[in-house]
Short mmCIF file of N, CA and C in Angstrom, two decimals:
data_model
loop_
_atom_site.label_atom_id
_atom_site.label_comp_id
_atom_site.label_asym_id
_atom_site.label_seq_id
_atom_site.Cartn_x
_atom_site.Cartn_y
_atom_site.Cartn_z
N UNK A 1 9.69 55.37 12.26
CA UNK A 1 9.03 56.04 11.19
C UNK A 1 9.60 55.58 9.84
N UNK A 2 10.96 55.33 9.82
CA UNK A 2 11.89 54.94 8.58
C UNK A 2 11.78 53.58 8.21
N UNK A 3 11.45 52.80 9.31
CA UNK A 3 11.96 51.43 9.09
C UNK A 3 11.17 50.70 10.09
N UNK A 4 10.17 51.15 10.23
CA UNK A 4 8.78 50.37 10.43
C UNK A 4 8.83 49.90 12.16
N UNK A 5 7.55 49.92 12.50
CA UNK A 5 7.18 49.68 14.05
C UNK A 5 8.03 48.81 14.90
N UNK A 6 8.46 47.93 14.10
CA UNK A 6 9.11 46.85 14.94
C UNK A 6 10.75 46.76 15.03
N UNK A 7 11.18 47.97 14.16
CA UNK A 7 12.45 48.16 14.10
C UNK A 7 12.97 48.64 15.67
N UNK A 8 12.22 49.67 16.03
CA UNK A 8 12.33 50.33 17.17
C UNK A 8 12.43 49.30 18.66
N UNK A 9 12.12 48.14 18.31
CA UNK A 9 11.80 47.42 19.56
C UNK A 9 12.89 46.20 19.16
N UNK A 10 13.20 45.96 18.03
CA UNK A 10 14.50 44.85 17.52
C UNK A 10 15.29 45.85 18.28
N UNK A 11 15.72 47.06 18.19
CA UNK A 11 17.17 47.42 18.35
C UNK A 11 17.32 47.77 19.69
N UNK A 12 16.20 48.09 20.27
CA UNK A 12 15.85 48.05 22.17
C UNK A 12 16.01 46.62 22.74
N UNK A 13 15.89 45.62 22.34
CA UNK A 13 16.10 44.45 22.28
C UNK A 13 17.73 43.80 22.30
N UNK A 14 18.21 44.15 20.91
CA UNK A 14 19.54 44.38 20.64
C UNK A 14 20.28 44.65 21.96
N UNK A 15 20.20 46.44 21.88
CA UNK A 15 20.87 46.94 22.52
C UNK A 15 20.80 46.36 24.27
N UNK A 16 19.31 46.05 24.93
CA UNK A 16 19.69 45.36 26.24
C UNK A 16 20.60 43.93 26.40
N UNK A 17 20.91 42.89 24.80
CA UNK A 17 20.98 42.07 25.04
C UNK A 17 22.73 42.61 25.64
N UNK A 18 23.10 43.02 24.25
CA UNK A 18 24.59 43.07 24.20
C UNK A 18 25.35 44.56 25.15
N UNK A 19 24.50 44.96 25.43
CA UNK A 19 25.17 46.04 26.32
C UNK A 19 25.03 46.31 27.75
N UNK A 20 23.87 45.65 28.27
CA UNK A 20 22.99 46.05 29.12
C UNK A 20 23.41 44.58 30.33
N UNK A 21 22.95 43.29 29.62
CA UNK A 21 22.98 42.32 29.84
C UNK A 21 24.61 41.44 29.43
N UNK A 22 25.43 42.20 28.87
CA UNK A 22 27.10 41.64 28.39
C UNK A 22 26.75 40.48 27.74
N UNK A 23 25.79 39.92 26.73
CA UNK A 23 25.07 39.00 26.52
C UNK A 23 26.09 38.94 24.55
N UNK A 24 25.45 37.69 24.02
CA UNK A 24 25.63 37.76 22.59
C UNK A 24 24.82 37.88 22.15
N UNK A 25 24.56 39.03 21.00
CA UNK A 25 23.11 38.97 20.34
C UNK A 25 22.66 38.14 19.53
N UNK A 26 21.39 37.99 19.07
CA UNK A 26 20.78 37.61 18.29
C UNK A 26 21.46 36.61 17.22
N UNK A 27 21.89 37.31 16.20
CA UNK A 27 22.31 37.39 14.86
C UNK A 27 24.11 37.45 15.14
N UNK A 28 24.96 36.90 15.17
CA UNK A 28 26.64 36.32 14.93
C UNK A 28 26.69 36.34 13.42
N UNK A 29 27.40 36.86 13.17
CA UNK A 29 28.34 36.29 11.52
C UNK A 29 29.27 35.40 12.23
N UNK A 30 29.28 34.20 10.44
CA UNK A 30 29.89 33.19 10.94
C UNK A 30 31.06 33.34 10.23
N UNK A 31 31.99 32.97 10.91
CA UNK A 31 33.28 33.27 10.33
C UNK A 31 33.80 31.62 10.13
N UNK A 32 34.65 31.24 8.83
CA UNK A 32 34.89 30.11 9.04
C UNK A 32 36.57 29.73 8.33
N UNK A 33 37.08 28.84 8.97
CA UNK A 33 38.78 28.98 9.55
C UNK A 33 39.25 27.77 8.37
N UNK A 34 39.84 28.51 7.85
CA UNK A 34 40.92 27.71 7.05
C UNK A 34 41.71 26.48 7.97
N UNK A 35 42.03 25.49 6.81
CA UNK A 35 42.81 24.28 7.79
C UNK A 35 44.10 25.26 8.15
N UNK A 36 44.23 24.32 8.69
CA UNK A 36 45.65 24.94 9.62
C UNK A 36 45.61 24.82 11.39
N UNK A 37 47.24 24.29 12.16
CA UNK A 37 46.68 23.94 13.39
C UNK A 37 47.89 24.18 14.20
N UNK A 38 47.70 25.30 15.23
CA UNK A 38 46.49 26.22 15.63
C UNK A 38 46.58 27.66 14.95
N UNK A 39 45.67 27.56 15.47
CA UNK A 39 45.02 29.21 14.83
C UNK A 39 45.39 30.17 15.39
N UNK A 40 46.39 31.07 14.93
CA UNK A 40 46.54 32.32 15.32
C UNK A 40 45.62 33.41 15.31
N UNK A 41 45.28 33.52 16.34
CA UNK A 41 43.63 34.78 17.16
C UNK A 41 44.07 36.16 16.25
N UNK A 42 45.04 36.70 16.68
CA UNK A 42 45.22 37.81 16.49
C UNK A 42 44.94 38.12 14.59
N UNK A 43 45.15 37.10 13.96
CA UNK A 43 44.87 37.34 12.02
C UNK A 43 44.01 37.33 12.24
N UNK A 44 43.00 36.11 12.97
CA UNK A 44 41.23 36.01 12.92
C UNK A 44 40.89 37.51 13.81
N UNK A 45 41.51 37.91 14.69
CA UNK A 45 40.35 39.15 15.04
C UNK A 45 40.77 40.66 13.78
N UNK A 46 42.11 40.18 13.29
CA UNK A 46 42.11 41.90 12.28
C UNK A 46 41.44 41.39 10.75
N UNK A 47 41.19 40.31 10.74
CA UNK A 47 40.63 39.54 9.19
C UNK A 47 38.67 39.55 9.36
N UNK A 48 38.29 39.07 10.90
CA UNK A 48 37.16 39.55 10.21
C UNK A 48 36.30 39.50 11.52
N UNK A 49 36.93 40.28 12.42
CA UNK A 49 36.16 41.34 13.56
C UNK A 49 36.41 42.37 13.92
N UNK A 50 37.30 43.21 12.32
CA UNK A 50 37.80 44.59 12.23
C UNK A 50 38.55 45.62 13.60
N UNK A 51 39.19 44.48 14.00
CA UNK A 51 40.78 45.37 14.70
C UNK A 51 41.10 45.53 14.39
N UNK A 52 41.64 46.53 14.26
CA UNK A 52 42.90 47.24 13.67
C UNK A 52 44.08 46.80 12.90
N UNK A 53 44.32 46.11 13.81
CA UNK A 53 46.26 45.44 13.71
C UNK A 53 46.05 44.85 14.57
N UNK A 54 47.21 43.34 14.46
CA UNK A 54 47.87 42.70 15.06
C UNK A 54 48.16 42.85 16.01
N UNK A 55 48.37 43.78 16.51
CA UNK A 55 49.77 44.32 17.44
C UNK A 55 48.16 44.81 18.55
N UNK A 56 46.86 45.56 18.17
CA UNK A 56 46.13 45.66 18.74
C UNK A 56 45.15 44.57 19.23
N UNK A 57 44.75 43.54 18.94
CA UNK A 57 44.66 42.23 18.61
C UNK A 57 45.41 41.55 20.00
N UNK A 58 47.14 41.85 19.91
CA UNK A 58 47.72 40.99 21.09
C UNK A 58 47.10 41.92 22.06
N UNK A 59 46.97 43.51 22.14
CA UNK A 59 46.99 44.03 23.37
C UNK A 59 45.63 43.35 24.35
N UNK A 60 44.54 42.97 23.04
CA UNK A 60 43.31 42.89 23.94
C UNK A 60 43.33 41.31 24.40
N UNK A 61 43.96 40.48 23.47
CA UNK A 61 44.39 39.12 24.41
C UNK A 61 44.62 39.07 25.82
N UNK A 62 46.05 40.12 25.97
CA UNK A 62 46.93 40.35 26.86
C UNK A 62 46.08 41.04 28.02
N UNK A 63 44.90 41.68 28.23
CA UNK A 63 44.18 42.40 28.76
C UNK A 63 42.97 41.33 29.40
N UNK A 64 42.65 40.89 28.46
CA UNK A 64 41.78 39.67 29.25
C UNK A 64 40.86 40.30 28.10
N UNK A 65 39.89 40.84 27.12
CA UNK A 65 39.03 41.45 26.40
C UNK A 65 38.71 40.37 25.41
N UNK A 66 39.39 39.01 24.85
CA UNK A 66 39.22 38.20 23.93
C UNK A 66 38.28 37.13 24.65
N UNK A 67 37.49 37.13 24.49
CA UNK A 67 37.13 35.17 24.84
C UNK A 67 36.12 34.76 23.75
N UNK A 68 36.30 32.98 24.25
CA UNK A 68 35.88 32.24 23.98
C UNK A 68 34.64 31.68 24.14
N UNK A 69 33.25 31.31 23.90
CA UNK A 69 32.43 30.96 24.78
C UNK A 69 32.08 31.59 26.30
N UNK A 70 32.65 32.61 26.17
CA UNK A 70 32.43 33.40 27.67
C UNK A 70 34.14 33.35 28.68
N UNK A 71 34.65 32.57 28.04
CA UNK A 71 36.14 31.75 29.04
C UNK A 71 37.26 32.81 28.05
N UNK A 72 38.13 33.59 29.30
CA UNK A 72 39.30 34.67 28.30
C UNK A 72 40.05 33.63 28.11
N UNK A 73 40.78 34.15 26.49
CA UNK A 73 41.70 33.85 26.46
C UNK A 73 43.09 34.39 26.69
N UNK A 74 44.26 34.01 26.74
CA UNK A 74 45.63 34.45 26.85
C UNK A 74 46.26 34.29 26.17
N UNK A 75 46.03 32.96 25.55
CA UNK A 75 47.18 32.89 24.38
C UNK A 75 46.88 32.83 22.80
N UNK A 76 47.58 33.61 21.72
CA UNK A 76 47.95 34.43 21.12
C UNK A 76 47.37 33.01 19.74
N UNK A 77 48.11 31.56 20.15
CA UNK A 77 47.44 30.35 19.16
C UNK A 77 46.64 29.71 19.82
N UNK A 78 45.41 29.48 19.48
CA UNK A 78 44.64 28.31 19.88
C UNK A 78 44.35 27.06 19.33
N UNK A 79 43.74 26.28 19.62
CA UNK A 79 43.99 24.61 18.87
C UNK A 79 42.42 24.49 18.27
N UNK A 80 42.79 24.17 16.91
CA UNK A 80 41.03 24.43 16.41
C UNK A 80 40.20 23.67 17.14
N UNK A 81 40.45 22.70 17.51
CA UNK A 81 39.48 21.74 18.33
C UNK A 81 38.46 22.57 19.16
N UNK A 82 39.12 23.54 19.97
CA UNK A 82 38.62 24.42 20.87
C UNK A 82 37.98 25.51 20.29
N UNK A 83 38.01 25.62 18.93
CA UNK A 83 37.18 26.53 18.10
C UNK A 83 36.11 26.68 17.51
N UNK A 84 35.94 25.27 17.24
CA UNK A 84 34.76 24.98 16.38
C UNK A 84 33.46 25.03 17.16
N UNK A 85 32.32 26.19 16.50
CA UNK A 85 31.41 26.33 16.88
C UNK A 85 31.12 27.22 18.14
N UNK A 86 32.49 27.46 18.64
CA UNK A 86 32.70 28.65 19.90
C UNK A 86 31.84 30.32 19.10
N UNK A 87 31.74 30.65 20.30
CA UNK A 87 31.60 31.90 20.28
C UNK A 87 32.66 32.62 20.47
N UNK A 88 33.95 33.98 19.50
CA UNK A 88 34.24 34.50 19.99
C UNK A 88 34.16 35.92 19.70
N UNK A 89 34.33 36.24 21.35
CA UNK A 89 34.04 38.38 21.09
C UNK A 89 35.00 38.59 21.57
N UNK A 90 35.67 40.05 21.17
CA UNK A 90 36.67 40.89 21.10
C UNK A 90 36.16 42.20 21.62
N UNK A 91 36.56 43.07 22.96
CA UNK A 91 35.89 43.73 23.54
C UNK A 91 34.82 43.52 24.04
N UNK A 92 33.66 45.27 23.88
CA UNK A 92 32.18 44.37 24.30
C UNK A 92 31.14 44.56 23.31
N UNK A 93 31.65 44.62 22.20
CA UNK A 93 30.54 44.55 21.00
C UNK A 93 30.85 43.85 19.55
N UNK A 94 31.81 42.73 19.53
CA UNK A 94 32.34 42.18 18.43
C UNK A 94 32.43 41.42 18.41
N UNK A 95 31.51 40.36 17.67
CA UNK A 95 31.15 38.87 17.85
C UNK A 95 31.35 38.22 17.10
N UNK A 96 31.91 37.12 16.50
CA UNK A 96 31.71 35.68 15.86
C UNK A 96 31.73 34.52 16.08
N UNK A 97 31.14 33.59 15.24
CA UNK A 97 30.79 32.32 15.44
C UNK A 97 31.91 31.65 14.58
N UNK A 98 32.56 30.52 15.13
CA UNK A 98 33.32 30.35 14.57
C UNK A 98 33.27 28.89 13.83
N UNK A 99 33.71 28.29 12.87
CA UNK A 99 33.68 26.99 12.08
C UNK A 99 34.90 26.44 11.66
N UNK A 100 35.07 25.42 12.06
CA UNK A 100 36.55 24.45 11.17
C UNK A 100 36.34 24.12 10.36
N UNK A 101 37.24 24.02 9.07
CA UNK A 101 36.86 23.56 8.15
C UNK A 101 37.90 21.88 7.75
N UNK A 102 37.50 20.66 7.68
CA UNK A 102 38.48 19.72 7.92
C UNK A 102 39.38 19.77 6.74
#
């Protein structure tokens, strides 16, 4: 009624991709990585896929909850090589796309 006919069926959409289906939606913000080599995960998930802290950040590493392209990660630095253009989510609703910058 608020936000027109087709809103209702985007967010039914939405919601089967990423919740229903453990899928990535639609629409990723792209997040994009300062030089530097490797990249410490845990700044990139509290800088701009709103964890908390650091310290919460390692727990979900440590848990298996971080990946890459679908593949968990474990460790805490990764090598940008392996970054660029990955998908990564944090839990099961926190997504970015990621970019190197040379």
């Amino acid at each position: 009624r608020f936000h027109g006919p087709g809103a209702g069926e985007a967010a039914e959409r939405h919601f089967n991709i990423v919740t229903r289906d453990r899928g990535a939606p639609e629409e990723i913000p792209l997040v994009v990585l300062a030089p530097g080599d490797p990249v410490h995960l845990p700044a990139v998930l509290v800088d701009h896929l709103g964890v908390a802290s650091r310290s919460e950040a390692r727990r979900l590493i440590q848990q298996g909850a971080v990946s890459l392209d679908g593949e968990a990660v474990r460790e805490a630095d990764v090598a940008r090589a392996r970054l660029d253009g990955a998908v990564l989510k944090a839990g099961k609703r926190r997504f970015a796309r990621l970019r190197v910058t040379p």
